[in-house]
mmCIF file of C-alpha atoms and ligand atoms in Angstrom:
data_model
loop_
_atom_site.group_PDB
_atom_site.id
_atom_site.type_symbol
_atom_site.label_atom_id
_atom_site.label_comp_id
_atom_site.label_asym_id
_atom_site.label_seq_id
_atom_site.Cartn_x
_atom_site.Cartn_y
_atom_site.Cartn_z
ATOM 1 C CA MET A 732 94.194 91.269 72.640
ATOM 2 C CA ASP A 733 92.388 92.275 75.535
ATOM 3 C CA ASN A 734 89.043 92.566 75.697
ATOM 4 C CA TRP A 735 89.272 95.854 77.353
ATOM 5 C CA ARG A 736 90.969 99.128 76.861
ATOM 6 C CA ILE A 737 91.549 102.424 78.975
ATOM 7 C CA VAL A 738 92.295 105.773 77.381
ATOM 8 C CA VAL A 739 93.233 108.757 79.712
ATOM 9 C CA VAL A 740 91.546 112.411 78.819
ATOM 10 C CA ASP A 741 93.114 115.427 80.161
ATOM 11 C CA GLN A 742 90.880 117.307 81.726
ATOM 12 C CA LEU A 743 90.765 121.021 83.352
ATOM 13 C CA MET A 744 94.576 121.583 84.415
ATOM 14 C CA ASP A 745 95.583 118.402 86.027
ATOM 15 C CA ASN A 746 92.033 116.428 86.029
ATOM 16 C CA TYR A 747 91.849 113.114 84.401
ATOM 17 C CA ALA A 748 88.397 111.673 82.535
ATOM 18 C CA TYR A 749 88.419 107.841 81.644
ATOM 19 C CA LEU A 750 87.475 106.128 78.455
ATOM 20 C CA ILE A 751 86.554 102.577 79.337
ATOM 21 C CA ILE A 752 86.496 100.431 76.686
ATOM 22 C CA ASP A 753 84.780 97.302 75.390
ATOM 23 C CA GLU A 754 86.485 95.663 72.444
ATOM 24 C CA ARG A 755 83.691 93.577 71.942
ATOM 25 C CA SER A 756 81.143 95.848 71.501
ATOM 26 C CA GLY A 757 83.466 99.255 71.065
ATOM 27 C CA VAL A 758 81.304 100.716 73.178
ATOM 28 C CA ALA A 759 82.792 103.028 76.493
ATOM 29 C CA GLY A 760 82.026 104.047 79.480
ATOM 30 C CA VAL A 761 83.798 107.485 80.455
ATOM 31 C CA VAL A 762 84.953 108.064 84.186
ATOM 32 C CA ASP A 763 84.319 111.435 85.267
ATOM 33 C CA VAL A 764 83.803 113.987 82.633
ATOM 34 C CA VAL A 765 84.156 117.815 83.017
ATOM 35 C CA GLU A 766 85.046 119.360 79.410
ATOM 36 C CA ALA A 767 82.580 117.454 76.846
ATOM 37 C CA ASP A 768 84.418 118.537 74.043
ATOM 38 C CA ARG A 769 87.875 116.649 74.760
ATOM 39 C CA VAL A 770 85.757 113.474 75.748
ATOM 40 C CA LEU A 771 83.774 113.537 72.633
ATOM 41 C CA GLY A 772 86.994 113.873 70.931
ATOM 42 C CA ALA A 773 88.560 111.010 72.421
ATOM 43 C CA ALA A 774 85.833 108.759 71.849
ATOM 44 C CA GLU A 775 85.740 109.836 68.125
ATOM 45 C CA ARG A 776 89.885 109.484 67.757
ATOM 46 C CA GLU A 777 89.039 105.599 69.276
ATOM 47 C CA GLY A 778 86.272 104.969 67.216
ATOM 48 C CA VAL A 779 83.829 104.437 70.102
ATOM 49 C CA ARG A 780 80.523 105.306 70.915
ATOM 50 C CA ILE A 781 79.845 106.399 74.653
ATOM 51 C CA VAL A 782 77.255 104.767 76.066
ATOM 52 C CA ALA A 783 77.579 105.452 79.632
ATOM 53 C CA ILE A 784 78.810 108.306 82.499
ATOM 54 C CA LEU A 785 80.259 106.471 85.467
ATOM 55 C CA SER A 786 80.629 109.834 88.417
ATOM 56 C CA THR A 787 82.782 108.889 90.981
ATOM 57 C CA HIS A 788 81.312 111.951 93.097
ATOM 58 C CA HIS A 789 79.432 114.970 92.473
ATOM 59 C CA HIS A 790 82.299 117.939 92.864
ATOM 60 C CA PHE A 791 82.166 120.015 89.550
ATOM 61 C CA ASP A 792 85.840 118.767 88.147
ATOM 62 C CA HIS A 793 84.316 114.946 88.147
ATOM 63 C CA VAL A 794 80.334 115.940 86.861
ATOM 64 C CA GLY A 795 80.371 119.303 85.496
ATOM 65 C CA GLY A 796 80.164 118.073 82.159
ATOM 66 C CA ASN A 797 77.363 115.476 82.039
ATOM 67 C CA GLU A 798 75.039 117.243 80.482
ATOM 68 C CA GLU A 799 77.048 118.908 77.822
ATOM 69 C CA LEU A 800 77.685 115.045 77.069
ATOM 70 C CA LEU A 801 74.206 114.374 77.407
ATOM 71 C CA ALA A 802 73.543 116.697 75.153
ATOM 72 C CA ALA A 803 75.560 115.641 72.609
ATOM 73 C CA LEU A 804 75.005 112.250 72.275
ATOM 74 C CA PRO A 805 71.418 110.582 70.971
ATOM 75 C CA PRO A 806 68.734 110.842 73.596
ATOM 76 C CA GLY A 807 68.390 108.143 75.806
ATOM 77 C CA SER A 808 71.897 106.469 74.437
ATOM 78 C CA VAL A 809 73.998 107.087 77.449
ATOM 79 C CA GLU A 810 73.549 105.900 81.093
ATOM 80 C CA VAL A 811 74.660 108.042 83.837
ATOM 81 C CA PHE A 812 75.684 105.730 86.929
ATOM 82 C CA GLY A 813 76.381 107.135 90.930
ATOM 83 C CA PHE A 814 75.376 106.013 94.061
ATOM 84 C CA ARG A 815 72.515 105.950 94.921
ATOM 85 C CA GLY A 816 72.695 107.723 98.050
ATOM 86 C CA ASP A 817 74.106 111.182 96.382
ATOM 87 C CA ALA A 818 71.235 110.836 93.366
ATOM 88 C CA GLU A 819 70.569 114.554 93.785
ATOM 89 C CA ARG A 820 74.015 115.713 93.925
ATOM 90 C CA ILE A 821 75.108 113.801 90.264
ATOM 91 C CA PRO A 822 74.027 115.696 86.863
ATOM 92 C CA GLY A 823 71.239 113.476 85.079
ATOM 93 C CA ILE A 824 71.939 110.267 86.911
ATOM 94 C CA THR A 825 69.928 106.926 85.800
ATOM 95 C CA ARG A 826 71.438 104.201 87.156
ATOM 96 C CA LEU A 827 71.620 104.443 91.432
ATOM 97 C CA LEU A 828 74.425 102.042 92.547
ATOM 98 C CA GLU A 829 74.250 100.468 96.230
ATOM 99 C CA ASP A 830 77.299 99.947 97.799
ATOM 100 C CA GLY A 831 78.909 96.249 95.623
ATOM 101 C CA GLU A 832 76.631 96.658 92.901
ATOM 102 C CA ASP A 833 77.057 94.957 89.139
ATOM 103 C CA PHE A 834 76.501 96.783 86.663
ATOM 104 C CA ALA A 835 77.027 95.858 82.592
ATOM 105 C CA LEU A 836 79.148 97.865 80.420
ATOM 106 C CA GLY A 837 79.162 96.533 76.553
ATOM 107 C CA SER A 838 80.636 92.755 77.580
ATOM 108 C CA LEU A 839 82.039 94.175 80.634
ATOM 109 C CA VAL A 840 81.272 93.966 84.330
ATOM 110 C CA GLY A 841 81.905 97.180 86.580
ATOM 111 C CA ARG A 842 81.104 97.127 90.698
ATOM 112 C CA ALA A 843 80.442 100.039 92.672
ATOM 113 C CA VAL A 844 82.811 100.115 95.874
ATOM 114 C CA PHE A 845 80.777 102.321 98.130
ATOM 115 C CA ILE A 846 84.200 104.710 99.645
ATOM 116 C CA PRO A 847 83.199 107.780 101.654
ATOM 117 C CA ALA A 848 85.187 110.449 103.265
ATOM 118 C CA HIS A 849 86.296 112.650 100.651
ATOM 119 C CA THR A 850 82.620 113.061 100.093
ATOM 120 C CA SER A 851 79.495 111.397 101.699
ATOM 121 C CA GLY A 852 78.677 109.718 98.377
ATOM 122 C CA HIS A 853 81.558 108.910 96.469
ATOM 123 C CA VAL A 854 82.264 105.284 94.777
ATOM 124 C CA ALA A 855 85.002 103.960 92.952
ATOM 125 C CA TYR A 856 84.141 101.589 89.646
ATOM 126 C CA TYR A 857 86.126 98.292 89.960
ATOM 127 C CA PHE A 858 86.528 96.118 86.269
ATOM 128 C CA ALA A 859 87.678 92.885 87.560
ATOM 129 C CA GLU A 860 88.511 91.557 84.150
ATOM 130 C CA ALA A 861 89.822 94.488 83.135
ATOM 131 C CA GLY A 862 91.848 94.425 86.984
ATOM 132 C CA ALA A 863 91.250 98.338 86.929
ATOM 133 C CA VAL A 864 90.023 100.965 89.498
ATOM 134 C CA PHE A 865 88.519 104.024 88.511
ATOM 135 C CA THR A 866 88.829 105.671 92.456
ATOM 136 C CA GLY A 867 88.135 109.453 92.075
ATOM 137 C CA ASP A 868 89.648 111.564 94.447
ATOM 138 C CA THR A 869 89.680 109.205 97.241
ATOM 139 C CA LEU A 870 93.083 107.110 96.412
ATOM 140 C CA PHE A 871 95.381 109.260 94.350
ATOM 141 C CA ALA A 872 98.575 107.904 93.186
ATOM 142 C CA GLY A 873 100.887 108.387 96.270
ATOM 143 C CA GLY A 874 98.234 109.912 97.984
ATOM 144 C CA CYS A 875 94.789 110.406 99.263
ATOM 145 C CA GLY A 876 91.876 112.729 99.114
ATOM 146 C CA ARG A 877 91.464 115.801 101.491
ATOM 147 C CA ILE A 878 88.430 114.741 103.690
ATOM 148 C CA PHE A 879 85.582 116.934 103.032
ATOM 149 C CA GLU A 880 82.489 114.901 104.186
ATOM 150 C CA GLY A 881 83.287 112.386 106.476
ATOM 151 C CA ASP A 882 86.383 111.630 108.710
ATOM 152 C CA ALA A 883 89.696 109.993 109.106
ATOM 153 C CA ALA A 884 88.416 106.439 110.248
ATOM 154 C CA GLN A 885 85.857 106.426 107.218
ATOM 155 C CA MET A 886 88.756 107.374 105.059
ATOM 156 C CA MET A 887 90.722 104.615 106.564
ATOM 157 C CA SER A 888 88.044 102.098 105.863
ATOM 158 C CA SER A 889 87.391 103.393 102.145
ATOM 159 C CA LEU A 890 91.099 103.314 101.172
ATOM 160 C CA GLY A 891 91.290 99.367 103.341
ATOM 161 C CA ARG A 892 88.453 98.678 101.016
ATOM 162 C CA LEU A 893 90.518 99.263 98.075
ATOM 163 C CA ALA A 894 93.885 98.571 99.226
ATOM 164 C CA ALA A 895 92.183 94.456 99.568
ATOM 165 C CA LEU A 896 91.739 94.586 95.809
ATOM 166 C CA PRO A 897 94.189 92.169 94.149
ATOM 167 C CA ASP A 898 98.208 93.983 94.559
ATOM 168 C CA SER A 899 98.000 93.676 90.071
ATOM 169 C CA THR A 900 94.785 95.629 90.289
ATOM 170 C CA LEU A 901 95.553 99.320 87.877
ATOM 171 C CA VAL A 902 94.499 102.872 89.749
ATOM 172 C CA TYR A 903 93.508 105.234 88.189
ATOM 173 C CA CYS A 904 93.131 108.344 89.806
ATOM 174 C CA GLY A 905 90.895 111.990 89.383
ATOM 175 C CA HIS A 906 93.791 113.778 89.590
ATOM 176 C CA GLU A 907 97.621 114.246 88.400
ATOM 177 C CA TYR A 908 98.918 114.896 92.074
ATOM 178 C CA THR A 909 101.265 112.427 92.199
ATOM 179 C CA GLN A 910 104.346 114.223 92.263
ATOM 180 C CA THR A 911 103.875 116.320 94.811
ATOM 181 C CA ASN A 912 101.930 113.399 96.972
ATOM 182 C CA LEU A 913 105.532 111.570 96.717
ATOM 183 C CA ASN A 914 107.386 114.811 97.552
ATOM 184 C CA PHE A 915 105.478 115.042 100.512
ATOM 185 C CA ALA A 916 105.661 111.307 101.354
ATOM 186 C CA ALA A 917 109.168 111.493 101.020
ATOM 187 C CA THR A 918 109.597 114.143 103.999
ATOM 188 C CA LEU A 919 107.975 111.454 106.415
ATOM 189 C CA GLU A 920 109.655 108.235 105.056
ATOM 190 C CA PRO A 921 112.809 109.371 104.054
ATOM 191 C CA SER A 922 114.654 105.530 104.095
ATOM 192 C CA ASN A 923 111.763 103.794 102.055
ATOM 193 C CA GLN A 924 113.583 102.872 98.723
ATOM 194 C CA ALA A 925 110.577 101.942 96.548
ATOM 195 C CA LEU A 926 109.035 105.050 97.285
ATOM 196 C CA ALA A 927 112.612 106.837 96.446
ATOM 197 C CA GLN A 928 112.892 105.026 93.427
ATOM 198 C CA ARG A 929 109.221 106.177 92.284
ATOM 199 C CA ARG A 930 109.904 109.763 92.691
ATOM 200 C CA ARG A 931 112.903 108.698 90.216
ATOM 201 C CA ASP A 932 110.599 107.000 88.073
ATOM 202 C CA VAL A 933 107.986 109.177 88.266
ATOM 203 C CA ALA A 934 109.924 112.760 87.436
ATOM 204 C CA ALA A 935 110.815 110.931 84.089
ATOM 205 C CA LEU A 936 107.795 109.979 83.206
ATOM 206 C CA LEU A 937 106.233 113.851 83.482
ATOM 207 C CA LYS A 938 109.551 115.185 81.912
ATOM 208 C CA GLU A 939 108.683 113.324 78.903
ATOM 209 C CA GLY A 940 105.279 115.288 78.889
ATOM 210 C CA ARG A 941 103.115 111.455 79.988
ATOM 211 C CA CYS A 942 101.099 111.108 82.971
ATOM 212 C CA SER A 943 101.705 108.865 86.337
ATOM 213 C CA VAL A 944 98.910 107.029 85.889
ATOM 214 C CA PRO A 945 98.034 103.947 85.990
ATOM 215 C CA THR A 946 99.569 103.000 89.545
ATOM 216 C CA THR A 947 98.799 99.525 90.841
ATOM 217 C CA ILE A 948 97.459 98.959 94.362
ATOM 218 C CA ALA A 949 101.042 97.083 95.286
ATOM 219 C CA LEU A 950 102.838 100.661 94.378
ATOM 220 C CA GLU A 951 100.240 102.158 96.534
ATOM 221 C CA LYS A 952 100.864 100.188 99.169
ATOM 222 C CA ALA A 953 104.334 100.612 99.188
ATOM 223 C CA THR A 954 104.995 104.132 98.877
ATOM 224 C CA ASN A 955 101.721 105.488 99.447
ATOM 225 C CA PRO A 956 101.696 107.081 103.326
ATOM 226 C CA PHE A 957 98.093 107.113 103.877
ATOM 227 C CA LEU A 958 98.621 103.152 102.926
ATOM 228 C CA ARG A 959 101.736 103.182 105.619
ATOM 229 C CA THR A 960 100.208 104.039 108.909
ATOM 230 C CA GLN A 961 102.357 100.522 109.754
ATOM 231 C CA SER A 962 105.362 101.758 108.781
ATOM 232 C CA ALA A 963 107.557 102.629 111.975
ATOM 233 C CA GLU A 964 109.500 105.540 110.173
ATOM 234 C CA LEU A 965 106.429 107.414 108.888
ATOM 235 C CA ARG A 966 104.446 106.745 112.588
ATOM 236 C CA ALA A 967 107.962 108.690 114.399
ATOM 237 C CA SER A 968 107.468 111.370 111.451
ATOM 238 C CA VAL A 969 104.303 112.354 112.074
ATOM 239 C CA ARG A 970 104.403 111.993 115.796
ATOM 240 C CA GLU A 971 107.516 114.237 115.490
ATOM 241 C CA ARG A 972 105.575 116.979 113.360
ATOM 242 C CA ASP A 973 102.514 116.182 115.474
ATOM 243 C CA PRO A 974 103.239 115.816 119.373
ATOM 244 C CA SER A 975 99.447 115.728 119.876
ATOM 245 C CA ALA A 976 98.962 112.691 117.543
ATOM 246 C CA GLY A 977 97.691 109.259 118.761
ATOM 247 C CA ASP A 978 99.681 106.021 118.180
ATOM 248 C CA ASP A 979 96.727 104.135 116.627
ATOM 249 C CA PRO A 980 96.389 104.173 113.126
ATOM 250 C CA VAL A 981 93.417 106.593 112.332
ATOM 251 C CA SER A 982 94.856 109.075 114.423
ATOM 252 C CA ILE A 983 98.120 108.209 112.057
ATOM 253 C CA LEU A 984 96.073 108.504 109.410
ATOM 254 C CA ALA A 985 94.290 111.908 110.655
ATOM 255 C CA ALA A 986 97.731 113.408 111.336
ATOM 256 C CA THR A 987 99.199 112.455 108.250
ATOM 257 C CA ARG A 988 96.010 114.504 106.311
ATOM 258 C CA ARG A 989 96.372 117.470 108.269
ATOM 259 C CA LEU A 990 100.156 117.926 107.418
ATOM 260 C CA LYS A 991 99.500 117.286 103.774
ATOM 261 C CA ASP A 992 96.814 119.728 103.844
ATOM 262 C CA ASN A 993 99.044 122.501 105.436
ATOM 263 C CA TYR A 994 102.241 120.922 102.858
HETATM 264 ZN ZN1 LIG B 1470 86.907 115.968 94.941
HETATM 265 FE FE1 LIG B 1471 88.493 116.694 91.930
#
């Protein structure tokens, strides 16, 4: 049996929170909480004790339940993790993490990976033993988040840090946007066979009422347009649609993001 388990918790219309559970101690951290009651219900069903909130970024649909969850659990029993530079915007924060800082969750070790661009204080949480990364609204299955507080160069560098994780790494993202993301991706790479196969796989999953996460770093590199600025077909599609776009990777990513914003 693995020493860890990850449970998906539906939030709002299309947000995901996750329980990452340390099987050795029965404690759990929750990544991004907006509806505290559903997270508490999941913890109860799983028979685990929540000892940490891992906030990826300050948007309401990711931290809106922090205070309510804290109020429902024994005072002082829950650490709230977030990026040090975003401390003022993470409700209830108690552990201010630097880029690359390790922390304990029971017997598991997590690491904060600073990935700004969607917001200026966004972090991912990487658990090497579990081979899992929680990417919030930066890397989505088949896409990436909107660039609200950064630029395309920053998004490229943040996505690059995630893409550098082992290919087998499981990717747990903040929203179920996969089908729309892949539909958009197919407009840019109609002859990408891995992408075509993935669209069929995801359609089948969703039809069964299941979710499309986790994905993997390998699958994202093969199908996610924001990790594929080196694809000749993608570059040609983007520049055909946006003749003002330059041919360097950052310009291609910027133009791809603009096309997606208007998709
Ligand atoms: Zn967000
Ligand atoms: Fe979000």
